[in-house]
């Protein structure tokens, strides 16, 4: 047993698995750019208040899962590691006066989130999210843009059969009456409620609808549905979101019990699931509209909508569906040499190749040439550049490892020659 291990619920991401992460992060960044979402980076920790207000105090995330940091000074500030990115991004929107920028402000952030949850498959204490936020547009068209973007991300990542679950959870005009009705309903069933839910009933009854407790499944199925109680404005908004999704050809399933675990959501709420795996804790992404959040965090009333897509669960789903993992890029060239001690010569040639944009590794040990070549083949390099006696005349050997051929190339032409032959090899053209 090693003396130290990564903390429970966290993982080291190691090569070659990290190649799959890199691929997803690039895909996310490319899509965000294509859709006009610009990168933001917020701190990994914020004042606890940002999450208590922005996520809601009567939520699992704040009540049970917040990683609170012990301050080193006694200035009374209390911080917590971010359990989700939206509250921090909205805090930044208000702090930096983004209300004066052209609206909506489209932002994207990718990084680790922290929740003190009981670890299990697909549930970690540190996990990664790709996050998209559009702040300053009341929708409904942008709601559809964001849902379509999420669905496209899964498709481009290679995960088939992802389903959008969609709901509207109303707004301050219509939710209070629904909440009162729901409270009455659960009060009538008080005896059947698990302890935690009975306690939450009077504090935040909506939470009961997305309870993780299996004892709630039946009760929730028979509960009154918010979509039957929406005010005219919310009903119209919801219908328009659906019409936009229909026009874009994005399929979705109406999910009247979907309320999301966070307090600040209004109107549109959605989650992404792999078809057939729709249980609690199985969502691979989710988001919604938060028209009250900017004001809650001290800004002018401003609407917003966004999603967070869990990268850990997406990778898990990809491997479970047998999608081939992304390969690590191989070294194109490995520089080896007949003189085991000429590390200067090998390193210099490799450095010049890298300056020319070629992925090259130099053999920096003092092994014999045969061993160096074996290692180059194990690296699955395309070429070995062999430094030998011809170096005195300005030439090196260029060995095509898969083809088993070798020729002499002037050092001055090496990069160009490698690029040409490697390009032809990759594109399947016959080499000359
Ligand atoms: P949430 O804000 O809870 O809806 O989370 C958004 C997404 O992040 C979820 O759909 C999951 O894909 C992912 N996620 C949330 N919590 C965890 C966790 N503890 N471990 C791994 N992924 C998570």
CSV table of N, CA and C in Angstrom, one decimal, residues 105-224:
chain,number,residue,atom,x,y,z
A,105,UNK,N,-24.8,38.2,-22.7
A,105,UNK,CA,-23.4,37.8,-22.6
A,105,UNK,C,-23.3,36.3,-22.6
A,106,UNK,N,-22.6,35.8,-23.7
A,106,UNK,CA,-22.5,34.3,-23.8
A,106,UNK,C,-21.1,33.9,-23.3
A,107,UNK,N,-21.2,33.0,-22.3
A,107,UNK,CA,-19.9,32.7,-21.6
A,107,UNK,C,-19.8,31.1,-21.5
A,108,UNK,N,-18.5,30.7,-21.4
A,108,UNK,CA,-18.3,29.2,-21.2
A,108,UNK,C,-17.1,29.0,-20.3
A,109,UNK,N,-17.2,28.0,-19.5
A,109,UNK,CA,-16.2,27.7,-18.5
A,109,UNK,C,-16.1,26.1,-18.4
A,110,UNK,N,-14.9,25.6,-18.3
A,110,UNK,CA,-14.8,24.2,-18.1
A,110,UNK,C,-13.8,24.0,-17.0
A,111,UNK,N,-14.2,23.1,-16.0
A,111,UNK,CA,-13.3,22.9,-14.9
A,111,UNK,C,-13.9,22.0,-13.8
A,112,UNK,N,-13.1,21.8,-12.8
A,112,UNK,CA,-13.6,20.9,-11.7
A,112,UNK,C,-14.6,21.5,-10.8
A,113,UNK,N,-15.5,20.8,-10.3
A,113,UNK,CA,-16.5,21.2,-9.3
A,113,UNK,C,-16.3,20.2,-8.1
A,114,UNK,N,-16.8,20.6,-6.9
A,114,UNK,CA,-16.6,19.9,-5.7
A,114,UNK,C,-17.8,19.7,-5.0
A,115,UNK,N,-18.2,18.4,-4.7
A,115,UNK,CA,-19.4,18.2,-3.8
A,115,UNK,C,-19.0,17.0,-2.9
A,116,UNK,N,-19.3,17.3,-1.6
A,116,UNK,CA,-19.1,16.3,-0.6
A,116,UNK,C,-20.2,15.3,-0.6
A,117,UNK,N,-20.2,14.4,-1.6
A,117,UNK,CA,-21.3,13.4,-1.8
A,117,UNK,C,-20.7,12.0,-1.5
A,118,UNK,N,-21.6,11.0,-1.3
A,118,UNK,CA,-21.1,9.7,-1.1
A,118,UNK,C,-20.6,9.1,-2.4
A,119,UNK,N,-19.3,8.8,-2.5
A,119,UNK,CA,-18.7,8.4,-3.8
A,119,UNK,C,-19.3,7.1,-4.3
A,120,UNK,N,-19.5,7.0,-5.6
A,120,UNK,CA,-19.9,5.7,-6.2
A,120,UNK,C,-19.7,5.9,-7.7
A,121,UNK,N,-20.0,4.9,-8.5
A,121,UNK,CA,-19.7,5.0,-9.9
A,121,UNK,C,-20.4,6.2,-10.5
A,122,UNK,N,-19.7,7.0,-11.2
A,122,UNK,CA,-20.2,8.2,-11.8
A,122,UNK,C,-20.5,9.3,-10.8
A,123,UNK,N,-20.2,9.2,-9.6
A,123,UNK,CA,-20.4,10.2,-8.6
A,123,UNK,C,-19.1,10.5,-7.8
A,124,UNK,N,-18.5,11.6,-8.0
A,124,UNK,CA,-17.2,11.9,-7.5
A,124,UNK,C,-17.3,13.1,-6.6
A,125,UNK,N,-16.3,13.3,-5.8
A,125,UNK,CA,-16.2,14.5,-5.0
A,125,UNK,C,-15.6,15.7,-5.7
A,126,UNK,N,-14.7,15.3,-6.7
A,126,UNK,CA,-14.3,16.3,-7.6
A,126,UNK,C,-14.6,15.8,-9.0
A,127,UNK,N,-15.4,16.6,-9.8
A,127,UNK,CA,-15.8,16.1,-11.1
A,127,UNK,C,-15.7,17.3,-12.0
A,128,UNK,N,-15.7,17.1,-13.3
A,128,UNK,CA,-15.5,18.2,-14.3
A,128,UNK,C,-16.8,18.5,-15.0
A,129,UNK,N,-17.0,19.8,-15.2
A,129,UNK,CA,-18.2,20.2,-16.0
A,129,UNK,C,-17.8,21.1,-17.1
A,130,UNK,N,-18.5,21.0,-18.3
A,130,UNK,CA,-18.4,22.0,-19.3
A,130,UNK,C,-19.7,22.8,-19.1
A,131,UNK,N,-19.5,24.1,-19.0
A,131,UNK,CA,-20.6,25.0,-18.6
A,131,UNK,C,-20.8,26.0,-19.7
A,132,UNK,N,-22.1,26.3,-20.0
A,132,UNK,CA,-22.4,27.3,-21.0
A,132,UNK,C,-23.5,28.2,-20.3
A,133,UNK,N,-23.3,29.6,-20.4
A,133,UNK,CA,-24.3,30.5,-19.9
A,133,UNK,C,-24.6,31.6,-20.9
A,134,UNK,N,-25.8,32.0,-21.0
A,134,UNK,CA,-26.2,33.2,-21.8
A,134,UNK,C,-27.0,34.1,-20.8
A,135,UNK,N,-26.4,35.2,-20.5
A,135,UNK,CA,-27.0,36.1,-19.5
A,135,UNK,C,-27.5,37.4,-20.2
A,136,UNK,N,-28.8,37.7,-20.0
A,136,UNK,CA,-29.4,38.9,-20.5
A,136,UNK,C,-30.4,38.7,-21.7
A,137,UNK,N,-30.9,37.5,-21.9
A,137,UNK,CA,-31.8,37.2,-22.9
A,137,UNK,C,-33.0,36.4,-22.3
A,138,UNK,N,-34.2,37.0,-22.4
A,138,UNK,CA,-35.3,36.2,-21.7
A,138,UNK,C,-35.8,35.0,-22.5
A,139,UNK,N,-35.3,34.8,-23.7
A,139,UNK,CA,-35.7,33.6,-24.5
A,139,UNK,C,-37.0,33.9,-25.2
A,140,UNK,N,-37.7,32.9,-25.8
A,140,UNK,CA,-37.4,31.5,-25.7
A,140,UNK,C,-36.4,31.0,-26.7
A,141,UNK,N,-36.0,31.7,-27.7
A,141,UNK,CA,-35.2,31.2,-28.8
A,141,UNK,C,-33.9,30.7,-28.2
A,142,UNK,N,-33.3,31.5,-27.3
A,142,UNK,CA,-31.9,31.1,-26.8
A,142,UNK,C,-32.0,29.9,-25.9
A,143,UNK,N,-33.2,29.6,-25.3
A,143,UNK,CA,-33.3,28.3,-24.6
A,143,UNK,C,-33.1,27.2,-25.5
A,144,UNK,N,-33.7,27.3,-26.7
A,144,UNK,CA,-33.6,26.2,-27.7
A,144,UNK,C,-32.1,26.2,-28.3
A,145,UNK,N,-31.5,27.3,-28.4
A,145,UNK,CA,-30.1,27.3,-28.9
A,145,UNK,C,-29.2,26.5,-28.0
A,146,UNK,N,-29.4,26.8,-26.7
A,146,UNK,CA,-28.6,26.1,-25.7
A,146,UNK,C,-28.8,24.6,-25.6
A,147,UNK,N,-30.1,24.2,-25.7
A,147,UNK,CA,-30.4,22.8,-25.6
A,147,UNK,C,-29.9,22.1,-26.8
A,148,UNK,N,-30.0,22.7,-28.0
A,148,UNK,CA,-29.5,22.1,-29.2
A,148,UNK,C,-28.0,22.0,-29.1
A,149,UNK,N,-27.3,23.0,-28.6
A,149,UNK,CA,-25.9,22.9,-28.4
A,149,UNK,C,-25.4,21.7,-27.6
A,150,UNK,N,-26.2,21.6,-26.4
A,150,UNK,CA,-25.9,20.4,-25.6
A,150,UNK,C,-26.0,19.1,-26.3
A,151,UNK,N,-27.2,19.0,-27.0
A,151,UNK,CA,-27.4,17.7,-27.7
A,151,UNK,C,-26.4,17.5,-28.8
A,152,UNK,N,-25.9,18.6,-29.5
A,152,UNK,CA,-24.9,18.4,-30.5
A,152,UNK,C,-23.6,17.9,-29.9
A,153,UNK,N,-23.3,18.5,-28.7
A,153,UNK,CA,-22.0,18.1,-28.1
A,153,UNK,C,-21.9,16.6,-27.9
A,154,UNK,N,-23.0,16.0,-27.3
A,154,UNK,CA,-23.0,14.5,-27.1
A,154,UNK,C,-22.9,13.8,-28.4
A,155,UNK,N,-23.6,14.3,-29.5
A,155,UNK,CA,-23.6,13.6,-30.8
A,155,UNK,C,-22.1,13.7,-31.3
A,156,UNK,N,-21.5,14.9,-31.3
A,156,UNK,CA,-20.2,15.0,-31.8
A,156,UNK,C,-19.2,14.2,-31.0
A,157,UNK,N,-19.5,14.1,-29.7
A,157,UNK,CA,-18.6,13.3,-28.9
A,157,UNK,C,-18.7,11.8,-29.2
A,158,UNK,N,-19.7,11.4,-29.9
A,158,UNK,CA,-19.9,10.0,-30.3
A,158,UNK,C,-20.8,9.2,-29.5
A,159,UNK,N,-21.6,9.9,-28.6
A,159,UNK,CA,-22.6,9.2,-27.8
A,159,UNK,C,-23.9,9.3,-28.4
A,160,UNK,N,-24.4,8.1,-28.8
A,160,UNK,CA,-25.7,8.1,-29.5
A,160,UNK,C,-26.8,7.9,-28.4
A,161,UNK,N,-28.1,8.2,-28.8
A,161,UNK,CA,-29.2,7.9,-27.9
A,161,UNK,C,-29.3,8.8,-26.7
A,162,UNK,N,-28.9,10.0,-26.8
A,162,UNK,CA,-29.0,10.9,-25.7
A,162,UNK,C,-30.4,11.6,-25.8
A,163,UNK,N,-31.1,11.6,-24.7
A,163,UNK,CA,-32.5,12.2,-24.7
A,163,UNK,C,-32.5,13.5,-23.9
A,164,UNK,N,-33.2,14.4,-24.4
A,164,UNK,CA,-33.4,15.7,-23.7
A,164,UNK,C,-34.7,15.5,-22.9
A,165,UNK,N,-34.7,15.7,-21.6
A,165,UNK,CA,-35.9,15.8,-20.7
A,165,UNK,C,-36.2,17.3,-20.5
A,166,UNK,N,-37.4,17.7,-20.7
A,166,UNK,CA,-37.7,19.1,-20.7
A,166,UNK,C,-38.9,19.4,-19.8
A,167,UNK,N,-38.8,20.5,-19.1
A,167,UNK,CA,-40.0,20.9,-18.2
A,167,UNK,C,-39.9,22.4,-18.1
A,168,UNK,N,-41.1,23.0,-17.7
A,168,UNK,CA,-41.1,24.4,-17.2
A,168,UNK,C,-41.5,24.4,-15.8
A,169,UNK,N,-40.7,25.1,-15.0
A,169,UNK,CA,-41.1,25.1,-13.5
A,169,UNK,C,-41.7,26.5,-13.1
A,170,UNK,N,-42.2,27.2,-14.1
A,170,UNK,CA,-42.9,28.4,-13.8
A,170,UNK,C,-42.1,29.6,-13.3
A,171,UNK,N,-42.7,30.6,-12.8
A,171,UNK,CA,-42.0,31.8,-12.3
A,171,UNK,C,-42.6,32.3,-11.1
A,172,UNK,N,-42.2,33.4,-10.5
A,172,UNK,CA,-42.8,33.9,-9.3
A,172,UNK,C,-44.3,34.3,-9.4
A,173,UNK,N,-44.8,34.4,-10.6
A,173,UNK,CA,-46.2,34.7,-10.8
A,173,UNK,C,-47.0,33.4,-10.6
A,174,UNK,N,-46.6,32.3,-11.1
A,174,UNK,CA,-47.4,31.1,-11.0
A,174,UNK,C,-46.9,30.0,-10.0
A,175,UNK,N,-45.7,30.1,-9.6
A,175,UNK,CA,-45.2,29.0,-8.8
A,175,UNK,C,-45.7,29.0,-7.4
A,176,UNK,N,-46.0,30.1,-6.8
A,176,UNK,CA,-46.5,30.1,-5.4
A,176,UNK,C,-47.8,29.3,-5.2
A,177,UNK,N,-48.7,29.5,-6.2
A,177,UNK,CA,-50.0,28.8,-6.1
A,177,UNK,C,-49.7,27.3,-6.2
A,178,UNK,N,-48.8,26.9,-7.1
A,178,UNK,CA,-48.5,25.5,-7.3
A,178,UNK,C,-47.8,24.9,-6.1
A,179,UNK,N,-46.9,25.7,-5.5
A,179,UNK,CA,-46.2,25.3,-4.3
A,179,UNK,C,-47.2,25.0,-3.2
A,180,UNK,N,-48.2,25.9,-3.1
A,180,UNK,CA,-49.2,25.7,-2.0
A,180,UNK,C,-50.0,24.4,-2.2
A,181,UNK,N,-50.3,24.2,-3.5
A,181,UNK,CA,-51.1,23.0,-3.8
A,181,UNK,C,-50.2,21.7,-3.6
A,182,UNK,N,-48.9,21.8,-3.9
A,182,UNK,CA,-48.0,20.7,-3.7
A,182,UNK,C,-47.8,20.4,-2.3
A,183,UNK,N,-47.7,21.5,-1.5
A,183,UNK,CA,-47.6,21.3,0.0
A,183,UNK,C,-48.8,20.6,0.6
A,184,UNK,N,-50.0,21.0,0.1
A,184,UNK,CA,-51.2,20.4,0.6
A,184,UNK,C,-51.1,18.9,0.3
A,185,UNK,N,-50.7,18.6,-0.9
A,185,UNK,CA,-50.7,17.2,-1.4
A,185,UNK,C,-49.8,16.4,-0.5
A,186,UNK,N,-48.6,16.9,-0.3
A,186,UNK,CA,-47.6,16.1,0.5
A,186,UNK,C,-48.0,16.1,2.0
A,187,UNK,N,-48.6,17.2,2.5
A,187,UNK,CA,-49.1,17.1,3.9
A,187,UNK,C,-50.1,16.0,4.1
A,188,UNK,N,-50.9,15.8,3.0
A,188,UNK,CA,-51.9,14.7,3.1
A,188,UNK,C,-51.2,13.3,3.2
A,189,UNK,N,-49.9,13.3,2.7
A,189,UNK,CA,-49.2,12.0,2.8
A,189,UNK,C,-48.0,12.1,3.7
A,190,UNK,N,-48.1,13.0,4.7
A,190,UNK,CA,-47.0,13.2,5.6
A,190,UNK,C,-46.4,11.9,6.2
A,191,UNK,N,-47.3,11.0,6.6
A,191,UNK,CA,-46.8,9.8,7.3
A,191,UNK,C,-45.9,9.0,6.4
A,192,UNK,N,-46.1,9.1,5.1
A,192,UNK,CA,-45.4,8.2,4.1
A,192,UNK,C,-44.0,8.8,3.8
A,193,UNK,N,-43.8,10.1,4.2
A,193,UNK,CA,-42.6,10.8,3.8
A,193,UNK,C,-41.4,10.3,4.6
A,194,UNK,N,-40.2,10.1,4.0
A,194,UNK,CA,-39.0,9.9,4.8
A,194,UNK,C,-38.7,11.2,5.6
A,195,UNK,N,-37.9,11.0,6.7
A,195,UNK,CA,-37.6,12.1,7.6
A,195,UNK,C,-37.2,13.4,6.9
A,196,UNK,N,-36.2,13.3,6.1
A,196,UNK,CA,-35.6,14.5,5.5
A,196,UNK,C,-36.6,15.2,4.7
A,197,UNK,N,-37.4,14.4,3.9
A,197,UNK,CA,-38.5,15.0,3.1
A,197,UNK,C,-39.6,15.7,3.9
A,198,UNK,N,-39.9,15.1,5.0
A,198,UNK,CA,-40.9,15.6,5.9
A,198,UNK,C,-40.5,17.0,6.4
A,199,UNK,N,-39.2,17.1,6.7
A,199,UNK,CA,-38.6,18.3,7.2
A,199,UNK,C,-38.6,19.4,6.1
A,200,UNK,N,-38.3,18.9,4.9
A,200,UNK,CA,-38.2,19.9,3.8
A,200,UNK,C,-39.5,20.4,3.3
A,201,UNK,N,-40.6,19.6,3.6
A,201,UNK,CA,-41.9,19.9,3.1
A,201,UNK,C,-42.3,21.3,3.4
A,202,UNK,N,-42.0,21.8,4.6
A,202,UNK,CA,-42.4,23.1,5.0
A,202,UNK,C,-41.4,24.2,4.5
A,203,UNK,N,-40.2,23.8,4.2
A,203,UNK,CA,-39.2,24.7,3.9
A,203,UNK,C,-39.0,24.9,2.3
A,204,UNK,N,-39.1,23.8,1.6
A,204,UNK,CA,-38.9,24.0,0.1
A,204,UNK,C,-39.5,22.7,-0.5
A,205,UNK,N,-40.8,22.7,-0.7
A,205,UNK,CA,-41.5,21.5,-1.1
A,205,UNK,C,-41.1,21.0,-2.5
A,206,UNK,N,-40.6,21.9,-3.4
A,206,UNK,CA,-40.2,21.5,-4.7
A,206,UNK,C,-39.1,20.5,-4.7
A,207,UNK,N,-38.2,20.6,-3.7
A,207,UNK,CA,-37.1,19.7,-3.5
A,207,UNK,C,-37.6,18.2,-3.4
A,208,UNK,N,-38.8,18.0,-2.9
A,208,UNK,CA,-39.3,16.7,-2.8
A,208,UNK,C,-39.5,16.0,-4.1
A,209,UNK,N,-39.8,16.8,-5.1
A,209,UNK,CA,-40.0,16.2,-6.5
A,209,UNK,C,-38.7,15.6,-7.0
A,210,UNK,N,-37.5,16.2,-6.7
A,210,UNK,CA,-36.3,15.5,-7.2
A,210,UNK,C,-35.5,14.9,-6.1
A,211,UNK,N,-36.3,14.4,-5.1
A,211,UNK,CA,-35.7,13.6,-4.0
A,211,UNK,C,-34.9,12.4,-4.5
A,212,UNK,N,-33.8,12.0,-3.9
A,212,UNK,CA,-33.1,10.9,-4.3
A,212,UNK,C,-33.6,9.6,-3.6
A,213,UNK,N,-34.6,9.8,-2.7
A,213,UNK,CA,-35.1,8.7,-1.9
A,213,UNK,C,-36.1,7.8,-2.7
A,214,UNK,N,-35.8,6.5,-2.8
A,214,UNK,CA,-36.7,5.7,-3.6
A,214,UNK,C,-38.2,5.6,-3.1
A,215,UNK,N,-38.3,5.9,-1.7
A,215,UNK,CA,-39.6,5.9,-1.1
A,215,UNK,C,-40.5,7.0,-1.7
A,216,UNK,N,-39.9,8.0,-2.4
A,216,UNK,CA,-40.7,9.1,-3.0
A,216,UNK,C,-41.2,8.8,-4.4
A,217,UNK,N,-40.7,7.8,-5.0
A,217,UNK,CA,-41.1,7.6,-6.5
A,217,UNK,C,-42.6,7.6,-6.7
A,218,UNK,N,-43.3,6.8,-6.0
A,218,UNK,CA,-44.7,6.6,-6.2
A,218,UNK,C,-45.5,7.9,-5.9
A,219,UNK,N,-45.1,8.5,-4.7
A,219,UNK,CA,-45.8,9.8,-4.3
A,219,UNK,C,-45.6,10.9,-5.4
A,220,UNK,N,-44.4,10.9,-5.9
A,220,UNK,CA,-44.0,12.0,-6.9
A,220,UNK,C,-44.8,11.8,-8.2
A,221,UNK,N,-45.0,10.5,-8.5
A,221,UNK,CA,-45.7,10.2,-9.8
A,221,UNK,C,-47.1,10.7,-9.8
A,222,UNK,N,-47.7,10.7,-8.6
A,222,UNK,CA,-49.1,11.1,-8.5
A,222,UNK,C,-49.3,12.6,-8.1
A,223,UNK,N,-48.2,13.3,-7.9
A,223,UNK,CA,-48.2,14.7,-7.4
A,223,UNK,C,-48.8,15.6,-8.5
A,224,UNK,N,-49.4,16.7,-8.1
A,224,UNK,CA,-49.9,17.7,-9.2
A,224,UNK,C,-48.7,18.2,-10.0
